[in-house]
Amino acid sequence: MRDLGCPDRCVAAAEVLVSGGEVAAEAIVRELADELSPVRWMDAVPVLQRIGDAAFDCLVQGLLDASTATAKDRVGLAFTRLGAGFLDRYVTAMSHTSALVRCQAVVGIRLCEGAVVSTVSDLLPLLGDSDPEVAQQAQDTLAIRGKEIEAGLVPLLQQIRREGPGRQRARALTVLAALGGETVLPAQDVAAIERLVRVKLPDDRPTALWACWNHWIAVPSGDQAGIISILGLTDPRPVTFALGNDIVDSDGHDDEPG
C-alpha cells in the first residue's frame, strides 16, 4: 500500500492494488482517512480510477465515516479528482442524503472540464439546497464553469429570477452577475440595486480595504470629470464603498487563470 509513494515500487504496487478491486479500494480509503498515513491522494487517485465504481462507493463511505476535518479533506481530495469518467456517479451523488457528499460531488463536477454542459440541469436546483455550503459550491461551479455555456445558461437563470423556485433566486442573481454583469440582469433587479444604493449612500463611509491587492488613489481635487478623463473611464455611477471594492476585487480576479 505505502509503496504507492515510492518511485521505484509504485508501478508494481498499483498493479497489485488494482487487481484487488473493492477490497483494495477500501484499504486505500482507510489510508487516506488516516491523518498519519504517508499515502497521498495524488498517488491513490490513478489506482482508484482504474478500480472503477467500487472505488467511488468506497470513497463515498469514506467521507461518511471520516471522523476529523483532516480525514474528510484527504478523502475528499481523492473523491473530487476522479475525473470525467465518473461524471454520472457525481451527478447521482448530488442527491445524496449527506450534505458533505453532495458538496464534494459538486466540486468533483467543477473539476471536470466541460462537465457543466451536461450537468447544468442537475446543478441549478442545488442553488436552493438546504445546506448553505452545498448551495455555495453549486453557485461557484455555475459562475466559474458557466462561461462555457453562457448563451444557454443565462436564460435559465433569468427564468429562475422571474419565476423561482424561491430558494434558488438569490444565488441565480449572483451567478448572472458573475457571467454577464448588468447586461444580463433583469431590469427589475437593476432597478432594485440602484434603489438600494440610493438608500445607503447618505450614510456611506470609506472603510479599510479587504481584498488582496486593491489600491485607491486619493487626489486633492473635486474635478471628477477631469480625473475620470485622465484615467480613461466613462459613465460614472454612484455606488457604495463596499460595492466599489467588490467590483474592483472581482475585476482583478477575473484576470487570473481559471
GROMACS .gro file of C-alpha atoms in nm:
model
  258
    1MET     CA    1   0.000   0.000   0.000
    2ARG     CA    2   0.256   0.255   0.108
    3ASP     CA    3   0.474   0.164  -0.189
    4LEU     CA    4   0.243   0.389  -0.394
    5GLY     CA    5   0.456   0.682  -0.287
    6CYS     CA    6   0.787   0.514  -0.373
    7PRO     CA    7   0.909   0.595  -0.728
    8ASP     CA    8   1.086   0.262  -0.772
    9ARG     CA    9   0.795   0.050  -0.646
   10CYS     CA   10   0.480   0.248  -0.727
   11VAL     CA   11   0.405   0.082  -1.063
   12ALA     CA   12   0.415  -0.270  -0.922
   13ALA     CA   13   0.217  -0.161  -0.614
   14ALA     CA   14  -0.051  -0.004  -0.832
   15GLU     CA   15  -0.093  -0.322  -1.037
   16VAL     CA   16  -0.135  -0.533  -0.725
   17LEU     CA   17  -0.390  -0.292  -0.578
   18VAL     CA   18  -0.593  -0.267  -0.899
   19SER     CA   19  -0.618  -0.644  -0.911
   20GLY     CA   20  -0.754  -0.633  -0.556
   21GLY     CA   21  -1.066  -0.445  -0.664
   22GLU     CA   22  -1.307  -0.334  -0.393
   23VAL     CA   23  -1.102  -0.479  -0.109
   24ALA     CA   24  -0.801  -0.277  -0.220
   25ALA     CA   25  -1.014   0.035  -0.265
   26GLU     CA   26  -1.139   0.004   0.093
   27ALA     CA   27  -0.780  -0.026   0.215
   28ILE     CA   28  -0.672   0.280   0.016
   29VAL     CA   29  -0.958   0.488   0.154
   30ARG     CA   30  -0.867   0.380   0.507
   31GLU     CA   31  -0.514   0.504   0.444
   32LEU     CA   32  -0.646   0.836   0.316
   33ALA     CA   33  -0.863   0.873   0.625
   34ASP     CA   34  -0.558   0.812   0.845
   35GLU     CA   35  -0.403   1.152   0.913
   36LEU     CA   36  -0.068   0.990   0.991
   37SER     CA   37  -0.052   0.783   0.672
   38PRO     CA   38   0.212   0.885   0.414
   39VAL     CA   39  -0.020   0.778   0.129
   40ARG     CA   40  -0.110   1.088  -0.073
   41TRP     CA   41  -0.432   1.143  -0.265
   42MET     CA   42  -0.244   1.212  -0.589
   43ASP     CA   43  -0.080   0.869  -0.566
   44ALA     CA   44  -0.406   0.697  -0.478
   45VAL     CA   45  -0.632   0.853  -0.742
   46PRO     CA   46  -0.490   0.673  -1.051
   47VAL     CA   47  -0.541   0.339  -0.877
   48LEU     CA   48  -0.893   0.427  -0.762
   49GLN     CA   49  -0.981   0.540  -1.114
   50ARG     CA   50  -0.878   0.204  -1.254
   51ILE     CA   51  -1.073   0.012  -0.989
   52GLY     CA   52  -1.385   0.199  -1.101
   53ASP     CA   53  -1.731   0.220  -0.947
   54ALA     CA   54  -1.639   0.017  -0.641
   55ALA     CA   55  -1.373   0.275  -0.558
   56PHE     CA   56  -1.627   0.556  -0.595
   57ASP     CA   57  -1.857   0.382  -0.348
   58CYS     CA   58  -1.570   0.331  -0.105
   59LEU     CA   59  -1.482   0.699  -0.120
   60VAL     CA   60  -1.843   0.797  -0.051
   61GLN     CA   61  -1.841   0.572   0.253
   62GLY     CA   62  -1.504   0.714   0.350
   63LEU     CA   63  -1.648   1.065   0.351
   64LEU     CA   64  -1.934   0.949   0.571
   65ASP     CA   65  -1.703   0.765   0.811
   66ALA     CA   66  -1.428   1.029   0.837
   67SER     CA   67  -1.411   1.145   1.197
   68THR     CA   68  -1.195   1.457   1.163
   69ALA     CA   69  -1.179   1.756   0.933
   70THR     CA   70  -0.836   1.648   0.807
   71ALA     CA   71  -0.963   1.300   0.727
   72LYS     CA   72  -1.258   1.447   0.537
   73ASP     CA   73  -1.020   1.671   0.344
   74ARG     CA   74  -0.786   1.385   0.250
   75VAL     CA   75  -1.066   1.156   0.135
   76GLY     CA   76  -1.242   1.447  -0.035
   77LEU     CA   77  -0.935   1.540  -0.237
   78ALA     CA   78  -0.932   1.192  -0.390
   79PHE     CA   79  -1.308   1.181  -0.436
   80THR     CA   80  -1.329   1.512  -0.621
   81ARG     CA   81  -1.046   1.427  -0.861
   82LEU     CA   82  -1.165   1.100  -1.008
   83GLY     CA   83  -1.239   1.282  -1.333
   84ALA     CA   84  -1.494   1.288  -1.613
   85GLY     CA   85  -1.514   0.909  -1.629
   86PHE     CA   86  -1.716   0.927  -1.307
   87LEU     CA   87  -1.942   1.214  -1.413
   88ASP     CA   88  -2.262   1.008  -1.394
   89ARG     CA   89  -2.169   0.896  -1.044
   90TYR     CA   90  -2.105   1.255  -0.938
   91VAL     CA   91  -2.448   1.356  -1.070
   92THR     CA   92  -2.615   1.077  -0.873
   93ALA     CA   93  -2.417   1.173  -0.562
   94MET     CA   94  -2.552   1.528  -0.581
   95SER     CA   95  -2.882   1.391  -0.450
   96HIS     CA   96  -2.722   1.201  -0.160
   97THR     CA   97  -2.878   1.249   0.183
   98SER     CA   98  -2.541   1.367   0.320
   99ALA     CA   99  -2.467   1.734   0.259
  100LEU     CA  100  -2.094   1.656   0.266
  101VAL     CA  101  -2.129   1.405  -0.017
  102ARG     CA  102  -2.346   1.644  -0.220
  103CYS     CA  103  -2.094   1.922  -0.168
  104GLN     CA  104  -1.797   1.710  -0.272
  105ALA     CA  105  -1.986   1.578  -0.575
  106VAL     CA  106  -2.041   1.935  -0.695
  107VAL     CA  107  -1.671   2.008  -0.654
  108GLY     CA  108  -1.592   1.692  -0.850
  109ILE     CA  109  -1.809   1.815  -1.136
  110ARG     CA  110  -1.644   2.157  -1.127
  111LEU     CA  111  -1.304   1.994  -1.167
  112CYS     CA  112  -1.415   1.808  -1.482
  113GLU     CA  113  -1.352   2.012  -1.796
  114GLY     CA  114  -1.674   2.065  -1.994
  115ALA     CA  115  -1.891   1.880  -1.743
  116VAL     CA  116  -2.126   2.171  -1.678
  117VAL     CA  117  -2.270   2.133  -2.029
  118SER     CA  118  -2.438   1.804  -1.941
  119THR     CA  119  -2.496   1.870  -1.571
  120VAL     CA  120  -2.645   2.221  -1.562
  121SER     CA  121  -2.999   2.088  -1.512
  122ASP     CA  122  -2.873   1.897  -1.208
  123LEU     CA  123  -2.670   2.187  -1.068
  124LEU     CA  124  -2.939   2.456  -1.085
  125PRO     CA  125  -3.166   2.302  -0.818
  126LEU     CA  126  -2.873   2.294  -0.578
  127LEU     CA  127  -2.868   2.675  -0.578
  128GLY     CA  128  -3.154   2.631  -0.332
  129ASP     CA  129  -3.006   2.341  -0.136
  130SER     CA  130  -3.096   2.337   0.234
  131ASP     CA  131  -2.726   2.322   0.321
  132PRO     CA  132  -2.554   2.661   0.263
  133GLU     CA  133  -2.219   2.507   0.168
  134VAL     CA  134  -2.377   2.286  -0.099
  135ALA     CA  135  -2.564   2.586  -0.240
  136GLN     CA  136  -2.243   2.791  -0.236
  137GLN     CA  137  -2.050   2.522  -0.423
  138ALA     CA  138  -2.325   2.500  -0.685
  139GLN     CA  139  -2.317   2.878  -0.723
  140ASP     CA  140  -1.938   2.882  -0.759
  141THR     CA  141  -1.943   2.597  -1.010
  142LEU     CA  142  -2.202   2.767  -1.230
  143ALA     CA  143  -2.021   3.100  -1.207
  144ILE     CA  144  -1.680   2.951  -1.289
  145ARG     CA  145  -1.777   2.689  -1.546
  146GLY     CA  146  -2.092   2.858  -1.673
  147LYS     CA  147  -1.895   3.075  -1.913
  148GLU     CA  148  -1.854   2.761  -2.124
  149ILE     CA  149  -2.231   2.761  -2.192
  150GLU     CA  150  -2.321   3.120  -2.111
  151ALA     CA  151  -2.563   3.158  -2.402
  152GLY     CA  152  -2.775   2.867  -2.282
  153LEU     CA  153  -2.732   2.916  -1.908
  154VAL     CA  154  -2.823   3.285  -1.882
  155PRO     CA  155  -3.187   3.237  -1.996
  156LEU     CA  156  -3.233   2.957  -1.741
  157LEU     CA  157  -3.104   3.180  -1.462
  158GLN     CA  158  -3.321   3.468  -1.580
  159GLN     CA  159  -3.621   3.236  -1.569
  160ILE     CA  160  -3.539   3.145  -1.210
  161ARG     CA  161  -3.525   3.515  -1.125
  162ARG     CA  162  -3.869   3.566  -1.277
  163GLU     CA  163  -4.049   3.250  -1.170
  164GLY     CA  164  -3.848   3.080  -0.895
  165PRO     CA  165  -3.822   2.843  -0.719
  166GLY     CA  166  -3.774   3.100  -0.447
  167ARG     CA  167  -3.483   2.926  -0.273
  168GLN     CA  168  -3.279   2.944  -0.594
  169ARG     CA  169  -3.346   3.307  -0.681
  170ALA     CA  170  -3.079   3.484  -0.473
  171ARG     CA  171  -2.791   3.268  -0.593
  172ALA     CA  172  -2.921   3.277  -0.951
  173LEU     CA  173  -2.880   3.655  -0.938
  174THR     CA  174  -2.521   3.619  -0.817
  175VAL     CA  175  -2.436   3.375  -1.098
  176LEU     CA  176  -2.598   3.604  -1.355
  177ALA     CA  177  -2.390   3.897  -1.234
  178ALA     CA  178  -2.074   3.685  -1.249
  179LEU     CA  179  -2.143   3.563  -1.602
  180GLY     CA  180  -2.256   3.877  -1.778
  181GLY     CA  181  -2.283   4.167  -1.537
  182GLU     CA  182  -2.557   4.422  -1.568
  183THR     CA  183  -2.629   4.345  -1.932
  184VAL     CA  184  -2.786   4.009  -1.843
  185LEU     CA  185  -2.963   4.114  -1.524
  186PRO     CA  186  -3.341   4.155  -1.543
  187ALA     CA  187  -3.445   4.521  -1.547
  188GLN     CA  188  -3.624   4.492  -1.215
  189ASP     CA  189  -3.308   4.362  -1.049
  190VAL     CA  190  -3.102   4.652  -1.183
  191ALA     CA  191  -3.365   4.896  -1.060
  192ALA     CA  192  -3.367   4.733  -0.716
  193ILE     CA  193  -2.988   4.758  -0.688
  194GLU     CA  194  -2.996   5.124  -0.789
  195ARG     CA  195  -3.264   5.198  -0.529
  196LEU     CA  196  -3.062   5.022  -0.261
  197VAL     CA  197  -2.753   5.227  -0.349
  198ARG     CA  198  -2.952   5.550  -0.325
  199VAL     CA  199  -3.082   5.449   0.018
  200LYS     CA  200  -2.735   5.361   0.150
  201LEU     CA  201  -2.530   5.647   0.002
  202PRO     CA  202  -2.621   5.922   0.253
  203ASP     CA  203  -2.463   5.723   0.538
  204ASP     CA  204  -2.190   5.552   0.336
  205ARG     CA  205  -1.835   5.596   0.465
  206PRO     CA  206  -1.497   5.464   0.345
  207THR     CA  207  -1.366   5.161   0.530
  208ALA     CA  208  -1.046   4.957   0.527
  209LEU     CA  209  -0.983   4.762   0.207
  210TRP     CA  210  -1.029   4.388   0.243
  211ALA     CA  211  -0.927   4.250  -0.096
  212CYS     CA  212  -0.593   4.100  -0.195
  213TRP     CA  213  -0.434   4.382  -0.392
  214ASN     CA  214  -0.679   4.669  -0.424
  215HIS     CA  215  -0.545   5.024  -0.404
  216TRP     CA  216  -0.727   5.354  -0.404
  217ILE     CA  217  -0.583   5.681  -0.531
  218ALA     CA  218  -0.671   5.995  -0.337
  219VAL     CA  219  -0.620   6.324  -0.521
  220PRO     CA  220  -0.667   6.680  -0.387
  221SER     CA  221  -0.932   6.777  -0.639
  222GLY     CA  222  -1.306   6.791  -0.680
  223ASP     CA  223  -1.281   6.776  -1.058
  224GLN     CA  224  -1.447   6.438  -1.103
  225ALA     CA  225  -1.490   6.478  -1.478
  226GLY     CA  226  -1.123   6.566  -1.527
  227ILE     CA  227  -0.999   6.276  -1.315
  228ILE     CA  228  -1.227   6.031  -1.494
  229SER     CA  229  -1.100   6.157  -1.829
  230ILE     CA  230  -0.733   6.120  -1.729
  231LEU     CA  231  -0.795   5.762  -1.614
  232GLY     CA  232  -0.974   5.676  -1.938
  233LEU     CA  233  -1.301   5.596  -1.764
  234THR     CA  234  -1.655   5.678  -1.875
  235ASP     CA  235  -2.013   5.686  -1.748
  236PRO     CA  236  -1.959   5.726  -1.371
  237ARG     CA  237  -2.233   5.584  -1.150
  238PRO     CA  238  -2.283   5.614  -0.774
  239VAL     CA  239  -2.209   5.303  -0.569
  240THR     CA  240  -2.142   5.233  -0.205
  241PHE     CA  241  -1.784   5.192  -0.088
  242ALA     CA  242  -1.842   4.820  -0.028
  243LEU     CA  243  -1.984   4.767  -0.377
  244GLY     CA  244  -1.697   4.960  -0.535
  245ASN     CA  245  -1.444   4.744  -0.350
  246ASP     CA  246  -1.620   4.425  -0.459
  247ILE     CA  247  -1.629   4.541  -0.822
  248VAL     CA  248  -1.255   4.614  -0.826
  249ASP     CA  249  -1.182   4.285  -0.648
  250SER     CA  250  -1.394   4.087  -0.894
  251ASP     CA  251  -1.237   4.263  -1.192
  252GLY     CA  252  -0.888   4.182  -1.065
  253HIS     CA  253  -0.965   3.816  -1.001
  254ASP     CA  254  -1.121   3.778  -1.345
  255ASP     CA  255  -0.772   3.829  -1.488
  256GLU     CA  256  -0.643   3.523  -1.306
  257PRO     CA  257  -0.610   3.194  -1.498
  258GLY     CA  258  -0.902   2.965  -1.416
   0.00000   0.00000   0.00000
